[in-house]
Amino acid sequence: VTGRTIAEEKFKGIMANAPGPATVVTAFDAGDEPHGLTVSAVCSVSLHPPLALACLDLGSNTLAAVRESGSFTINYLAQGRDEVALGFASKSATKFDGHYWIPPRGGVGGPILIDHVAAHAVCRTEQILPAGDHVIVIGLVLEGGADKERHALAYARRHFFTGKEMAVEQGSTLEEGSG
Ligand SMILES: Cc1cc2nc3c(=O)[nH]c(=O)nc-3n(C[C@H](O)[C@H](O)[C@H](O)COP(=O)(O)O)c2cc1C
């Protein structure tokens, strides 16, 4: 990188300020072993065709499995799964121990952490774009689901929270305003 860029701590402060979803991106390696990591850099990209992206560190072990299988699953963690998010943010080889998961129906994609998710999206990798010390993995969403009873977990400023909590705050403001 040439020229002047923002100081690292300042950049982190800005980016940590904005809420992102707490997800676990999973993939099977060539030997069918499950891999996964906590990712907040996930978003929807396109509706026609349905595309989503995840930004993965070049050093991620899960990225190797994404490359090997050409597919991945975005597990959007549910409210109260803070410990799951923290557990998958490690390099441990036993991350999946104690977590129930199922393979996607179509045989393509990574493990679905069915007990922990508010929603999930099973993706076939369309593109892997280099982006600094990360790659942008773009996936075509083949199947998935959203659980109406569960709220998704979000992450900002090193804290977990949910859309439900935001809805309550908004609701109370509206009530005050109308009263
Ligand atoms: C809340 C949270 C969000 C994270 N977001 C990302 C992310 O967007 N991309 C990424 O590559 N790593 C992210 N990480 C870090 C990875 O989860 C961590 O480096 C993990 O150990 C990588 O595991 P792996 O090498 O087994 O794939 C995040 C961690 C936490 C706690």
PDB file of C-alpha atoms and ligand atoms in Angstrom:
ATOM      1  CA  VAL A   1       0.000   0.000   0.000  1.00  0.00           C
ATOM      2  CA  THR A   2       1.444   3.362  -1.000  1.00  0.00           C
ATOM      3  CA  GLY A   3       0.521   6.734   0.415  1.00  0.00           C
ATOM      4  CA  ARG A   4      -1.043   7.609   3.716  1.00  0.00           C
ATOM      5  CA  THR A   5      -3.695   5.385   5.293  1.00  0.00           C
ATOM      6  CA  ILE A   6      -5.602   5.625   8.528  1.00  0.00           C
ATOM      7  CA  ALA A   7      -3.955   4.387  11.733  1.00  0.00           C
ATOM      8  CA  GLU A   8      -4.760   0.747  12.497  1.00  0.00           C
ATOM      9  CA  GLU A   9      -6.436   1.420  15.858  1.00  0.00           C
ATOM     10  CA  LYS A  10      -8.580   4.154  14.338  1.00  0.00           C
ATOM     11  CA  PHE A  11      -9.658   1.850  11.491  1.00  0.00           C
ATOM     12  CA  LYS A  12     -10.568  -0.891  13.975  1.00  0.00           C
ATOM     13  CA  GLY A  13     -12.538   1.580  16.090  1.00  0.00           C
ATOM     14  CA  ILE A  14     -14.568   2.688  13.106  1.00  0.00           C
ATOM     15  CA  MET A  15     -15.285  -0.822  11.843  1.00  0.00           C
ATOM     16  CA  ALA A  16     -16.006  -2.287  15.304  1.00  0.00           C
ATOM     17  CA  ASN A  17     -18.551   0.485  15.811  1.00  0.00           C
ATOM     18  CA  ALA A  18     -20.914  -0.855  13.132  1.00  0.00           C
ATOM     19  CA  PRO A  19     -23.009  -3.942  13.996  1.00  0.00           C
ATOM     20  CA  GLY A  20     -22.491  -7.061  11.929  1.00  0.00           C
ATOM     21  CA  PRO A  21     -24.169 -10.446  12.115  1.00  0.00           C
ATOM     22  CA  ALA A  22     -22.569 -13.084  14.325  1.00  0.00           C
ATOM     23  CA  THR A  23     -22.248 -16.011  11.943  1.00  0.00           C
ATOM     24  CA  VAL A  24     -20.291 -19.236  11.768  1.00  0.00           C
ATOM     25  CA  VAL A  25     -19.145 -19.961   8.214  1.00  0.00           C
ATOM     26  CA  THR A  26     -18.614 -23.689   7.774  1.00  0.00           C
ATOM     27  CA  ALA A  27     -17.194 -25.997   5.105  1.00  0.00           C
ATOM     28  CA  PHE A  28     -16.119 -29.619   4.699  1.00  0.00           C
ATOM     29  CA  ASP A  29     -12.540 -30.353   3.674  1.00  0.00           C
ATOM     30  CA  ALA A  30     -11.528 -32.956   1.079  1.00  0.00           C
ATOM     31  CA  GLY A  31     -11.667 -35.642   3.790  1.00  0.00           C
ATOM     32  CA  ASP A  32     -15.225 -34.581   4.770  1.00  0.00           C
ATOM     33  CA  GLU A  33     -14.069 -33.134   8.105  1.00  0.00           C
ATOM     34  CA  PRO A  34     -16.104 -30.112   9.275  1.00  0.00           C
ATOM     35  CA  HIS A  35     -14.434 -26.696   9.642  1.00  0.00           C
ATOM     36  CA  GLY A  36     -15.877 -23.373  10.733  1.00  0.00           C
ATOM     37  CA  LEU A  37     -15.049 -19.908  11.988  1.00  0.00           C
ATOM     38  CA  THR A  38     -16.904 -16.945  13.443  1.00  0.00           C
ATOM     39  CA  VAL A  39     -17.426 -14.252  10.807  1.00  0.00           C
ATOM     40  CA  SER A  40     -19.142 -10.884  11.101  1.00  0.00           C
ATOM     41  CA  ALA A  41     -18.098  -9.692   7.628  1.00  0.00           C
ATOM     42  CA  VAL A  42     -21.077 -11.322   5.910  1.00  0.00           C
ATOM     43  CA  CYS A  43     -23.748  -9.705   3.781  1.00  0.00           C
ATOM     44  CA  SER A  44     -26.308 -10.171   1.064  1.00  0.00           C
ATOM     45  CA  VAL A  45     -25.102  -9.227  -2.432  1.00  0.00           C
ATOM     46  CA  SER A  46     -27.729  -9.937  -5.104  1.00  0.00           C
ATOM     47  CA  LEU A  47     -31.281 -11.256  -5.440  1.00  0.00           C
ATOM     48  CA  HIS A  48     -31.189 -12.412  -9.112  1.00  0.00           C
ATOM     49  CA  PRO A  49     -29.212 -14.607  -8.763  1.00  0.00           C
ATOM     50  CA  PRO A  50     -29.239 -14.975  -4.964  1.00  0.00           C
ATOM     51  CA  LEU A  51     -25.671 -14.166  -3.845  1.00  0.00           C
ATOM     52  CA  ALA A  52     -24.102 -13.622  -0.430  1.00  0.00           C
ATOM     53  CA  LEU A  53     -20.528 -12.876   0.590  1.00  0.00           C
ATOM     54  CA  ALA A  54     -18.182 -13.553   3.472  1.00  0.00           C
ATOM     55  CA  CYS A  55     -14.742 -11.992   4.021  1.00  0.00           C
ATOM     56  CA  LEU A  56     -12.235 -14.574   5.258  1.00  0.00           C
ATOM     57  CA  ASP A  57      -8.705 -14.093   6.564  1.00  0.00           C
ATOM     58  CA  LEU A  58      -6.030 -15.593   4.290  1.00  0.00           C
ATOM     59  CA  GLY A  59      -4.773 -17.536   7.328  1.00  0.00           C
ATOM     60  CA  SER A  60      -8.139 -19.172   8.026  1.00  0.00           C
ATOM     61  CA  ASN A  61      -8.118 -22.970   8.153  1.00  0.00           C
ATOM     62  CA  THR A  62     -11.775 -22.906   7.148  1.00  0.00           C
ATOM     63  CA  LEU A  63     -10.872 -20.994   3.972  1.00  0.00           C
ATOM     64  CA  ALA A  64      -8.776 -23.998   2.893  1.00  0.00           C
ATOM     65  CA  ALA A  65     -11.864 -26.205   3.280  1.00  0.00           C
ATOM     66  CA  VAL A  66     -13.979 -23.662   1.339  1.00  0.00           C
ATOM     67  CA  ARG A  67     -11.437 -23.862  -1.483  1.00  0.00           C
ATOM     68  CA  GLU A  68     -11.367 -27.679  -1.388  1.00  0.00           C
ATOM     69  CA  SER A  69     -15.146 -28.196  -1.414  1.00  0.00           C
ATOM     70  CA  GLY A  70     -16.082 -25.150  -3.514  1.00  0.00           C
ATOM     71  CA  SER A  71     -18.915 -24.486  -1.100  1.00  0.00           C
ATOM     72  CA  PHE A  72     -19.803 -23.218   2.369  1.00  0.00           C
ATOM     73  CA  THR A  73     -22.710 -22.527   4.714  1.00  0.00           C
ATOM     74  CA  ILE A  74     -23.439 -19.272   6.541  1.00  0.00           C
ATOM     75  CA  ASN A  75     -24.882 -20.072   9.993  1.00  0.00           C
ATOM     76  CA  TYR A  76     -26.540 -16.939  11.435  1.00  0.00           C
ATOM     77  CA  LEU A  77     -26.304 -17.539  15.186  1.00  0.00           C
ATOM     78  CA  ALA A  78     -29.378 -17.078  17.340  1.00  0.00           C
ATOM     79  CA  GLN A  79     -29.861 -14.979  20.457  1.00  0.00           C
ATOM     80  CA  GLY A  80     -27.944 -16.366  23.432  1.00  0.00           C
ATOM     81  CA  ARG A  81     -25.310 -18.181  21.350  1.00  0.00           C
ATOM     82  CA  ASP A  82     -22.508 -15.802  22.408  1.00  0.00           C
ATOM     83  CA  GLU A  83     -20.423 -18.738  23.621  1.00  0.00           C
ATOM     84  CA  VAL A  84     -20.787 -20.515  20.269  1.00  0.00           C
ATOM     85  CA  ALA A  85     -19.534 -17.382  18.491  1.00  0.00           C
ATOM     86  CA  LEU A  86     -16.544 -17.160  20.849  1.00  0.00           C
ATOM     87  CA  GLY A  87     -15.853 -20.898  20.578  1.00  0.00           C
ATOM     88  CA  PHE A  88     -15.645 -20.825  16.778  1.00  0.00           C
ATOM     89  CA  ALA A  89     -13.307 -17.812  16.914  1.00  0.00           C
ATOM     90  CA  SER A  90     -10.397 -20.113  17.699  1.00  0.00           C
ATOM     91  CA  LYS A  91      -7.951 -22.365  15.886  1.00  0.00           C
ATOM     92  CA  SER A  92      -8.924 -25.380  17.995  1.00  0.00           C
ATOM     93  CA  ALA A  93      -9.224 -28.698  16.152  1.00  0.00           C
ATOM     94  CA  THR A  94     -12.091 -29.685  18.466  1.00  0.00           C
ATOM     95  CA  LYS A  95     -14.359 -26.692  17.790  1.00  0.00           C
ATOM     96  CA  PHE A  96     -17.244 -28.885  16.672  1.00  0.00           C
ATOM     97  CA  ASP A  97     -17.167 -31.115  19.770  1.00  0.00           C
ATOM     98  CA  GLY A  98     -20.460 -30.882  21.646  1.00  0.00           C
ATOM     99  CA  HIS A  99     -22.224 -29.102  18.782  1.00  0.00           C
ATOM    100  CA  TYR A 100     -24.922 -30.938  16.846  1.00  0.00           C
ATOM    101  CA  TRP A 101     -24.817 -30.329  13.094  1.00  0.00           C
ATOM    102  CA  ILE A 102     -26.371 -31.731   9.925  1.00  0.00           C
ATOM    103  CA  PRO A 103     -25.072 -31.738   6.344  1.00  0.00           C
ATOM    104  CA  PRO A 104     -27.062 -29.734   3.770  1.00  0.00           C
ATOM    105  CA  ARG A 105     -29.753 -31.756   1.976  1.00  0.00           C
ATOM    106  CA  GLY A 106     -28.271 -31.259  -1.499  1.00  0.00           C
ATOM    107  CA  GLY A 107     -24.853 -32.553  -0.444  1.00  0.00           C
ATOM    108  CA  VAL A 108     -23.184 -29.206  -1.301  1.00  0.00           C
ATOM    109  CA  GLY A 109     -22.177 -26.711   1.425  1.00  0.00           C
ATOM    110  CA  GLY A 110     -20.858 -26.830   4.975  1.00  0.00           C
ATOM    111  CA  PRO A 111     -22.363 -28.200   8.211  1.00  0.00           C
ATOM    112  CA  ILE A 112     -25.571 -26.582   9.488  1.00  0.00           C
ATOM    113  CA  LEU A 113     -25.421 -25.883  13.261  1.00  0.00           C
ATOM    114  CA  ILE A 114     -29.142 -26.473  13.430  1.00  0.00           C
ATOM    115  CA  ASP A 115     -29.555 -25.976  17.231  1.00  0.00           C
ATOM    116  CA  HIS A 116     -27.746 -22.628  17.213  1.00  0.00           C
ATOM    117  CA  VAL A 117     -29.064 -20.769  14.183  1.00  0.00           C
ATOM    118  CA  ALA A 118     -31.763 -18.171  13.559  1.00  0.00           C
ATOM    119  CA  ALA A 119     -31.178 -18.691   9.839  1.00  0.00           C
ATOM    120  CA  HIS A 120     -28.759 -20.378   7.491  1.00  0.00           C
ATOM    121  CA  ALA A 121     -27.724 -20.094   3.845  1.00  0.00           C
ATOM    122  CA  VAL A 122     -26.058 -22.945   1.945  1.00  0.00           C
ATOM    123  CA  CYS A 123     -23.753 -21.620  -0.789  1.00  0.00           C
ATOM    124  CA  ARG A 124     -21.836 -22.864  -3.788  1.00  0.00           C
ATOM    125  CA  THR A 125     -18.723 -20.737  -4.255  1.00  0.00           C
ATOM    126  CA  GLU A 126     -18.999 -18.485  -7.305  1.00  0.00           C
ATOM    127  CA  GLN A 127     -15.909 -16.287  -6.864  1.00  0.00           C
ATOM    128  CA  ILE A 128     -13.012 -15.838  -4.468  1.00  0.00           C
ATOM    129  CA  LEU A 129     -11.675 -12.294  -4.820  1.00  0.00           C
ATOM    130  CA  PRO A 130      -8.366 -11.195  -3.255  1.00  0.00           C
ATOM    131  CA  ALA A 131      -8.813  -8.248  -0.872  1.00  0.00           C
ATOM    132  CA  GLY A 132      -5.773  -7.268   1.184  1.00  0.00           C
ATOM    133  CA  ASP A 133      -5.122  -9.804   3.943  1.00  0.00           C
ATOM    134  CA  HIS A 134      -8.593 -11.315   3.368  1.00  0.00           C
ATOM    135  CA  VAL A 135     -10.518 -12.802   0.465  1.00  0.00           C
ATOM    136  CA  ILE A 136     -14.113 -12.044  -0.457  1.00  0.00           C
ATOM    137  CA  VAL A 137     -15.919 -15.335  -0.950  1.00  0.00           C
ATOM    138  CA  ILE A 138     -19.088 -14.923  -3.016  1.00  0.00           C
ATOM    139  CA  GLY A 139     -21.586 -17.776  -2.903  1.00  0.00           C
ATOM    140  CA  LEU A 140     -24.697 -18.687  -4.853  1.00  0.00           C
ATOM    141  CA  VAL A 141     -27.326 -19.523  -2.247  1.00  0.00           C
ATOM    142  CA  LEU A 142     -28.730 -22.957  -3.062  1.00  0.00           C
ATOM    143  CA  GLU A 143     -30.918 -23.603  -0.027  1.00  0.00           C
ATOM    144  CA  GLY A 144     -31.490 -22.373   3.516  1.00  0.00           C
ATOM    145  CA  GLY A 145     -34.071 -21.271   6.022  1.00  0.00           C
ATOM    146  CA  ALA A 146     -35.009 -18.738   8.687  1.00  0.00           C
ATOM    147  CA  ASP A 147     -36.570 -19.614  12.047  1.00  0.00           C
ATOM    148  CA  LYS A 148     -39.353 -17.125  12.898  1.00  0.00           C
ATOM    149  CA  GLU A 149     -39.067 -17.952  16.608  1.00  0.00           C
ATOM    150  CA  ARG A 150     -35.381 -17.083  16.889  1.00  0.00           C
ATOM    151  CA  HIS A 151     -33.703 -13.682  16.677  1.00  0.00           C
ATOM    152  CA  ALA A 152     -30.283 -13.380  15.056  1.00  0.00           C
ATOM    153  CA  LEU A 153     -27.259 -12.379  17.097  1.00  0.00           C
ATOM    154  CA  ALA A 154     -25.348  -9.218  16.146  1.00  0.00           C
ATOM    155  CA  TYR A 155     -21.942  -7.954  17.228  1.00  0.00           C
ATOM    156  CA  ALA A 156     -20.616  -4.442  17.695  1.00  0.00           C
ATOM    157  CA  ARG A 157     -18.048  -2.806  19.986  1.00  0.00           C
ATOM    158  CA  ARG A 158     -17.121  -6.271  21.292  1.00  0.00           C
ATOM    159  CA  HIS A 159     -20.623  -6.989  22.556  1.00  0.00           C
ATOM    160  CA  PHE A 160     -23.347  -9.363  21.403  1.00  0.00           C
ATOM    161  CA  PHE A 161     -26.948  -8.237  21.106  1.00  0.00           C
ATOM    162  CA  THR A 162     -30.066  -9.073  19.104  1.00  0.00           C
ATOM    163  CA  GLY A 163     -32.591  -7.429  16.826  1.00  0.00           C
ATOM    164  CA  LYS A 164     -35.193  -8.240  19.456  1.00  0.00           C
ATOM    165  CA  GLU A 165     -33.471  -5.907  21.915  1.00  0.00           C
ATOM    166  CA  MET A 166     -33.350  -3.186  19.243  1.00  0.00           C
ATOM    167  CA  ALA A 167     -37.058  -3.690  18.514  1.00  0.00           C
ATOM    168  CA  VAL A 168     -37.892  -3.272  22.216  1.00  0.00           C
ATOM    169  CA  GLU A 169     -35.907  -0.027  22.394  1.00  0.00           C
ATOM    170  CA  GLN A 170     -37.567   1.314  19.250  1.00  0.00           C
ATOM    171  CA  GLY A 171     -40.972   0.265  20.542  1.00  0.00           C
ATOM    172  CA  SER A 172     -40.534   2.087  23.843  1.00  0.00           C
ATOM    173  CA  THR A 173     -39.395   5.263  22.035  1.00  0.00           C
ATOM    174  CA  LEU A 174     -42.510   5.133  19.864  1.00  0.00           C
ATOM    175  CA  GLU A 175     -44.695   4.708  22.930  1.00  0.00           C
ATOM    176  CA  GLU A 176     -43.088   7.708  24.604  1.00  0.00           C
ATOM    177  CA  GLY A 177     -43.580   9.733  21.431  1.00  0.00           C
ATOM    178  CA  SER A 178     -47.264   8.869  21.103  1.00  0.00           C
ATOM    179  CA  GLY A 179     -48.017   9.459  24.807  1.00  0.00           C
TER     180      GLY A 179
HETATM  181  C1  LIG B   1     -17.242 -11.532  16.542  1.00  0.00           C
HETATM  182  C2  LIG B   1     -16.131 -12.040  15.654  1.00  0.00           C
HETATM  183  C3  LIG B   1     -16.153 -11.732  14.294  1.00  0.00           C
HETATM  184  C4  LIG B   1     -15.162 -12.220  13.440  1.00  0.00           C
HETATM  185  N1  LIG B   1     -15.223 -11.913  12.108  1.00  0.00           N
HETATM  186  C5  LIG B   1     -14.317 -12.435  11.257  1.00  0.00           C
HETATM  187  C6  LIG B   1     -14.426 -12.186   9.861  1.00  0.00           C
HETATM  188  O1  LIG B   1     -15.315 -11.463   9.395  1.00  0.00           O
HETATM  189  N2  LIG B   1     -13.519 -12.782   9.020  1.00  0.00           N
HETATM  190  C7  LIG B   1     -12.503 -13.573   9.504  1.00  0.00           C
HETATM  191  O2  LIG B   1     -11.715 -14.093   8.701  1.00  0.00           O
HETATM  192  N3  LIG B   1     -12.359 -13.807  10.839  1.00  0.00           N
HETATM  193  C8  LIG B   1     -13.248 -13.262  11.708  1.00  0.00           C
HETATM  194  N4  LIG B   1     -13.126 -13.515  13.054  1.00  0.00           N
HETATM  195  C9  LIG B   1     -11.956 -14.278  13.555  1.00  0.00           C
HETATM  196  C10 LIG B   1     -12.037 -15.781  13.293  1.00  0.00           C
HETATM  197  O3  LIG B   1     -13.236 -16.319  13.819  1.00  0.00           O
HETATM  198  C11 LIG B   1     -10.823 -16.496  13.920  1.00  0.00           C
HETATM  199  O4  LIG B   1      -9.646 -15.985  13.369  1.00  0.00           O
HETATM  200  C12 LIG B   1     -10.845 -18.010  13.799  1.00  0.00           C
HETATM  201  O5  LIG B   1      -9.962 -18.533  14.763  1.00  0.00           O
HETATM  202  C13 LIG B   1     -10.415 -18.571  12.454  1.00  0.00           C
HETATM  203  O6  LIG B   1     -10.565 -19.977  12.499  1.00  0.00           O
HETATM  204  P1  LIG B   1     -10.039 -20.970  11.371  1.00  0.00           P
HETATM  205  O7  LIG B   1      -8.604 -20.622  11.067  1.00  0.00           O
HETATM  206  O8  LIG B   1     -10.180 -22.340  11.985  1.00  0.00           O
HETATM  207  O9  LIG B   1     -10.894 -20.818  10.143  1.00  0.00           O
HETATM  208  C14 LIG B   1     -14.104 -13.019  13.947  1.00  0.00           C
HETATM  209  C15 LIG B   1     -14.082 -13.311  15.324  1.00  0.00           C
HETATM  210  C16 LIG B   1     -15.084 -12.834  16.172  1.00  0.00           C
HETATM  211  C17 LIG B   1     -15.042 -13.165  17.646  1.00  0.00           C
END
